[in-house]
Short mmCIF file of C-alpha atoms in Angstrom, two decimals:
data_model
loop_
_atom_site.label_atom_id
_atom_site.label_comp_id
_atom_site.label_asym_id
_atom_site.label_seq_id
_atom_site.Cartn_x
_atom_site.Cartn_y
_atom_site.Cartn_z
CA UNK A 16 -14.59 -33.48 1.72
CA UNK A 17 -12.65 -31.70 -0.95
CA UNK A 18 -12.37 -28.38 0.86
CA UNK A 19 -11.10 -29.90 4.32
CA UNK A 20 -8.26 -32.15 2.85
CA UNK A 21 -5.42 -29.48 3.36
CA UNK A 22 -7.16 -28.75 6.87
CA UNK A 23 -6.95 -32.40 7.88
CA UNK A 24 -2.80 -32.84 6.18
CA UNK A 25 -2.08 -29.63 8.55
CA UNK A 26 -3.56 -30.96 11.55
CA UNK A 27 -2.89 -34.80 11.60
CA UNK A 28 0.68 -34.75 9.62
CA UNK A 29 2.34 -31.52 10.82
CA UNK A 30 2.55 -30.23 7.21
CA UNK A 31 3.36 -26.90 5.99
CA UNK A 32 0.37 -25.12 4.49
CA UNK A 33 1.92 -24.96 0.77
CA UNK A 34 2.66 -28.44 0.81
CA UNK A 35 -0.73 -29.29 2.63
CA UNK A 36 -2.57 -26.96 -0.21
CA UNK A 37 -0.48 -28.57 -3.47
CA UNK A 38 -1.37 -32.34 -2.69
CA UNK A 39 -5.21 -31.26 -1.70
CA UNK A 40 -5.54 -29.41 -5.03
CA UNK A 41 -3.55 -32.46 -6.94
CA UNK A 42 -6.42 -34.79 -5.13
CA UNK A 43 -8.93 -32.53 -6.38
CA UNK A 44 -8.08 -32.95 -9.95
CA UNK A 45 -9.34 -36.33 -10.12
CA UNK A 46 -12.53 -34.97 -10.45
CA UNK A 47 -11.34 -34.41 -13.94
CA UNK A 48 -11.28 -37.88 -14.85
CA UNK A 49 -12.74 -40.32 -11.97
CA UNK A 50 -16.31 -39.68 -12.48
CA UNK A 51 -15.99 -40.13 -16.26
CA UNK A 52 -14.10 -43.34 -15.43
CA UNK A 53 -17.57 -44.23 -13.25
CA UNK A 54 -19.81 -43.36 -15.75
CA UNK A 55 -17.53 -45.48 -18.61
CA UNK A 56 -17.84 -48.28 -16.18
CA UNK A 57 -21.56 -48.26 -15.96
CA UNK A 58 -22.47 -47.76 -19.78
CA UNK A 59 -19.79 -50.80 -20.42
CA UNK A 60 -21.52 -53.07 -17.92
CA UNK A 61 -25.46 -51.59 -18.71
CA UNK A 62 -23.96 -53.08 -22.48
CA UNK A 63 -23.11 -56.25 -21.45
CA UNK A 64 -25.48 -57.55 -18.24
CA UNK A 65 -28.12 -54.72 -18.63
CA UNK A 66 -29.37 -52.47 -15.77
CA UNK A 67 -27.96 -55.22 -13.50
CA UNK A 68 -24.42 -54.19 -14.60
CA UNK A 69 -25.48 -50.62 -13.72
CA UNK A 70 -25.79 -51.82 -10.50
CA UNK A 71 -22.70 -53.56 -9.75
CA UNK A 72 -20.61 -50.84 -11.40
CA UNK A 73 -22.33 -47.91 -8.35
CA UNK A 74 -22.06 -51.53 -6.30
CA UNK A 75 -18.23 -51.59 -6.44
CA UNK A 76 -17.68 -48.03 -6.26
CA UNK A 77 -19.21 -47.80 -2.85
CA UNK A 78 -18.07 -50.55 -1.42
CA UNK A 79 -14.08 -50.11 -2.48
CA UNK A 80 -14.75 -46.46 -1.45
CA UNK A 81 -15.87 -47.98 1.85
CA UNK A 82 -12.94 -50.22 2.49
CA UNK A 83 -10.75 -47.15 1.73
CA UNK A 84 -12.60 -45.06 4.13
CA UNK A 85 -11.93 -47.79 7.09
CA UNK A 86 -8.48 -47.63 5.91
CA UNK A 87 -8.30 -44.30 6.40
CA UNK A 88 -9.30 -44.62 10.25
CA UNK A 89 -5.46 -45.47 11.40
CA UNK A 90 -4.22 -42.32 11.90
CA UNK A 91 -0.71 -43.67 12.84
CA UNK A 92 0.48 -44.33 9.65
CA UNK A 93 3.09 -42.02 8.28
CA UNK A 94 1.71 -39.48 5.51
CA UNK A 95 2.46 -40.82 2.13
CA UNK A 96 0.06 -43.92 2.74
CA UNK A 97 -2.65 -41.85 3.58
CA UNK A 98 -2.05 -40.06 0.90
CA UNK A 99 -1.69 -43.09 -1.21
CA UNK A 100 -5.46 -44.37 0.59
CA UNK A 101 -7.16 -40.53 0.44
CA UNK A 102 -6.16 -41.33 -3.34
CA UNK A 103 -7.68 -44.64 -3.66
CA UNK A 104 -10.85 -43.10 -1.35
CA UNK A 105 -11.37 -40.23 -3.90
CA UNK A 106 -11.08 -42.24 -6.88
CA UNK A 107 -14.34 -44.46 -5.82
CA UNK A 108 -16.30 -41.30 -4.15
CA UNK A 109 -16.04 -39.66 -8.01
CA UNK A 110 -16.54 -43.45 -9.38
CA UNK A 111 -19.57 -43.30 -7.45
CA UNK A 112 -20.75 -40.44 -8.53
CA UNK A 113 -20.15 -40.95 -11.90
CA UNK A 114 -22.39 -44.14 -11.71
CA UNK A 115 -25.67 -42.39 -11.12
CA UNK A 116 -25.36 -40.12 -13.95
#
């Protein structure tokens, strides 16, 4: 996913491949902090509801970054929302993966 982003910005949104490049590499550097942020979710849930909490913390993450994914399907819209939903998308894949840690 990570390595096609300024592919797909190119192709779909008639972008320049500097631009394209800077706001794949800026979506990239959630990496830094998003799967922290899904791992801080699931120990703060395991604390309060147990294993169950572990759970619904992956639970949420997949399903938000599921609804983001279907959002993602319009190609029509212009390229700052889907920028503003490849955002939102990336945030919950790294949740995700920060859950099963």
């Amino acid at each position: 996913m990570n390595n096609q982003r300024a592919t797909h910005f190119r192709t779909y949104f008639q972008m320049d491949a500097a631009d394209a490049s800077a706001l794949a590499g800026a979506i990239g550097l959630m990496n830094l902090f998003a799967r922290s942020l899904g791992g801080i979710t699931s120990d703060i849930l395991f604390k309060y509801v147990g294993f169950r909490g572990r759970i619904w913390a992956q639970f949420l993450a997949l399903f938000f970054e599921a609804v983001f994914l279907f959002c993602m399907v319009d190609s029509s819209q212009p390229w700052y929302v889907a920028l503003a939903v490849l955002i939102c998308f990336s945030l919950f894949v790294q949740m995700a993966e920060g859950t099963t840690v």
